[in-house]
PDB file of C-alpha atoms in Angstrom:
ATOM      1  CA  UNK A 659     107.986-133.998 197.045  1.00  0.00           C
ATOM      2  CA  UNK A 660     109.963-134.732 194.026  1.00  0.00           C
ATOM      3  CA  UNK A 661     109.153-138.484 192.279  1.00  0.00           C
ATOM      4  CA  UNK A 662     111.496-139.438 189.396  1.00  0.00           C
ATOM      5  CA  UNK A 663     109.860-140.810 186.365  1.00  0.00           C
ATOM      6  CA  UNK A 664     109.510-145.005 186.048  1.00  0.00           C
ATOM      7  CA  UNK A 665     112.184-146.273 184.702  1.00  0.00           C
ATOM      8  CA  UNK A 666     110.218-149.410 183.237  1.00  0.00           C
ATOM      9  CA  UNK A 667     109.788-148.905 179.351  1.00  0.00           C
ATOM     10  CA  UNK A 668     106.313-149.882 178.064  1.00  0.00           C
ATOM     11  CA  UNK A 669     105.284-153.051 176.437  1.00  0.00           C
ATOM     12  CA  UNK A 670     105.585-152.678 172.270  1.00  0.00           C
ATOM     13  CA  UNK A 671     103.288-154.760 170.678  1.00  0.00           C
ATOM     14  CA  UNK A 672     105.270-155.875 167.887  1.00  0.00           C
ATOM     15  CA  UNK A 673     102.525-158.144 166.347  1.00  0.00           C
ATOM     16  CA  UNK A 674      99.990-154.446 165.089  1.00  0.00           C
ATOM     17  CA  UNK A 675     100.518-153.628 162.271  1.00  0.00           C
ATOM     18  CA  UNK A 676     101.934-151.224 160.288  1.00  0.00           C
ATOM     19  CA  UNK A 677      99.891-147.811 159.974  1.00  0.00           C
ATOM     20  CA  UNK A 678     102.254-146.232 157.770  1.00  0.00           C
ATOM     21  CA  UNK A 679     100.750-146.095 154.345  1.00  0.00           C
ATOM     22  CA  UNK A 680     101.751-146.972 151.376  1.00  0.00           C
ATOM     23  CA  UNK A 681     103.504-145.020 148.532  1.00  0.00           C
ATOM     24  CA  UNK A 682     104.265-144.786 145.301  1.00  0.00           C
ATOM     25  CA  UNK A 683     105.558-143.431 142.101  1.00  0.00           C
ATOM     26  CA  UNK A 684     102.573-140.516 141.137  1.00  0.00           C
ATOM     27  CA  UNK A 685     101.897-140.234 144.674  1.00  0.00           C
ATOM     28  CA  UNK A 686     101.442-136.889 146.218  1.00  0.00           C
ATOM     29  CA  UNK A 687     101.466-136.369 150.189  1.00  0.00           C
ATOM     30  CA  UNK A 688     102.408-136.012 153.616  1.00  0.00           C
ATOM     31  CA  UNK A 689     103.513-139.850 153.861  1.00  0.00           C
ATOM     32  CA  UNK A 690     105.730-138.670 150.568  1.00  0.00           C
ATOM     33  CA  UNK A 691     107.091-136.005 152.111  1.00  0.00           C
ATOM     34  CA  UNK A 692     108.223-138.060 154.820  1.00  0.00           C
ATOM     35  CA  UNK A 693     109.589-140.412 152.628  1.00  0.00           C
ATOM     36  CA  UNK A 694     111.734-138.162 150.889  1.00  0.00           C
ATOM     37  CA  UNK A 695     113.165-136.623 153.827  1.00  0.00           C
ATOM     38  CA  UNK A 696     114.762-140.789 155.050  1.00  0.00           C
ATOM     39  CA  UNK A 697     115.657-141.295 151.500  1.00  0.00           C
ATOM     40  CA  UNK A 698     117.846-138.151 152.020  1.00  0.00           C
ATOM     41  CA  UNK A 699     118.693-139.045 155.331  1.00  0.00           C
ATOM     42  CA  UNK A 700     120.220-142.161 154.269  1.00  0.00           C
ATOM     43  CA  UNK A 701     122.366-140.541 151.245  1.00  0.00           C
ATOM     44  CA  UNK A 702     119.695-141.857 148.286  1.00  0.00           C
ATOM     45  CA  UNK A 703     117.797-138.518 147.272  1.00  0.00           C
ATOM     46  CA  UNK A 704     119.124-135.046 147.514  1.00  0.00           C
ATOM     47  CA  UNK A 705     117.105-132.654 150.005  1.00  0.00           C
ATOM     48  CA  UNK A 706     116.305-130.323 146.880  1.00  0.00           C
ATOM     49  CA  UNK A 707     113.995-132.858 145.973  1.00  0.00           C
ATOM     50  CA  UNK A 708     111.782-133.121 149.516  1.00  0.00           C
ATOM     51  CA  UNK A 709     108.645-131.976 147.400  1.00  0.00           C
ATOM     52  CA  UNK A 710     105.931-134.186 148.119  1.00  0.00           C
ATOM     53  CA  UNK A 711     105.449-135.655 144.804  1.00  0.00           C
ATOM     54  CA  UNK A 712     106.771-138.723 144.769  1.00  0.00           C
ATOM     55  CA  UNK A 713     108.094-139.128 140.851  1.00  0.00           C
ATOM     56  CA  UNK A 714     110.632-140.804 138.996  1.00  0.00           C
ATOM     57  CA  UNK A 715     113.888-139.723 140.882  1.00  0.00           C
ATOM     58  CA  UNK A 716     112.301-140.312 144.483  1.00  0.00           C
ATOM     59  CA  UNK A 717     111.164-143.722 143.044  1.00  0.00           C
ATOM     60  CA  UNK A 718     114.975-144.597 141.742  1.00  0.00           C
ATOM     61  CA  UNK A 719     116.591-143.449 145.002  1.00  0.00           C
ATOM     62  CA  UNK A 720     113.853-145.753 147.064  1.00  0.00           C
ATOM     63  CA  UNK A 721     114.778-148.317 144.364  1.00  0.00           C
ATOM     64  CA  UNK A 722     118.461-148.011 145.435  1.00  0.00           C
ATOM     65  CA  UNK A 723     117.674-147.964 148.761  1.00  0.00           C
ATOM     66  CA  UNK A 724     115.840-151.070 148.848  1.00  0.00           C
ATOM     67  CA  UNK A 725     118.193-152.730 146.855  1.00  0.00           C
ATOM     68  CA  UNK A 726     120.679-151.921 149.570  1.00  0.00           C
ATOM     69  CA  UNK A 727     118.505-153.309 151.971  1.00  0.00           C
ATOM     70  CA  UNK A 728     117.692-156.896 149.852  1.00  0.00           C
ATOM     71  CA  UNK A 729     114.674-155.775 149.380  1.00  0.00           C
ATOM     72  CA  UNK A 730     112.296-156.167 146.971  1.00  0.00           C
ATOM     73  CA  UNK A 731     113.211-153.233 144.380  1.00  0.00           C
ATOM     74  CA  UNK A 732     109.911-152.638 143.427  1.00  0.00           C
ATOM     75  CA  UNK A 733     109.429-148.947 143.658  1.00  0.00           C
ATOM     76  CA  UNK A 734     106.911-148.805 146.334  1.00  0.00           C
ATOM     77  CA  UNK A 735     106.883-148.351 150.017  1.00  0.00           C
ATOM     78  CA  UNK A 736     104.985-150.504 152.224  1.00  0.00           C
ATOM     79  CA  UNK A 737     104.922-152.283 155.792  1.00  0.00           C
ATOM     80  CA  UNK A 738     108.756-154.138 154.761  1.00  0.00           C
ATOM     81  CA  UNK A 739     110.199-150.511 153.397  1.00  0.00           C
ATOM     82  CA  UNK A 740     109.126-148.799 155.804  1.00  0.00           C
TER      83      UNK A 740
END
């Protein structure tokens, strides 16, 4: 017989934290990559520049975005960025 899935969402523990890691201008990697795709996402990067190598222009478009966001403009992604 046919059981529908529970409908109760599971606990989030909000108070773990972050996993994501942090990056940088110089860095080069999957978390980068990543990054580059929501900076496009939101309308800060252009998706020609979803490289992995997070330089100069992905570091002035997360700039940007955290200004947007009164945050911290200080070029690098961590726990509050992400």
């Amino acid at each position: 017989s046919y059981a529908p899935p529970p409908t109760a969402t599971p606990a989030i523990d909000f108070e773990v934290p972050c996993a994501w890691p942090t990056v940088r201008n110089g860095d080069s990697s999957k978390a980068a990559r990543v990054a580059q795709a929501l900076l496009v996402a939101r309308g800060f990067l252009s998706e020609s520049n979803i490289d992995g190598q997070f330089g100069s222009g992905s570091t002035s478009a997360l700039q940007r975005f955290q200004d947007s966001k009164d945050i911290s403009a200080d070029g690098v992604i961590g726990p509050i960025t992400w």
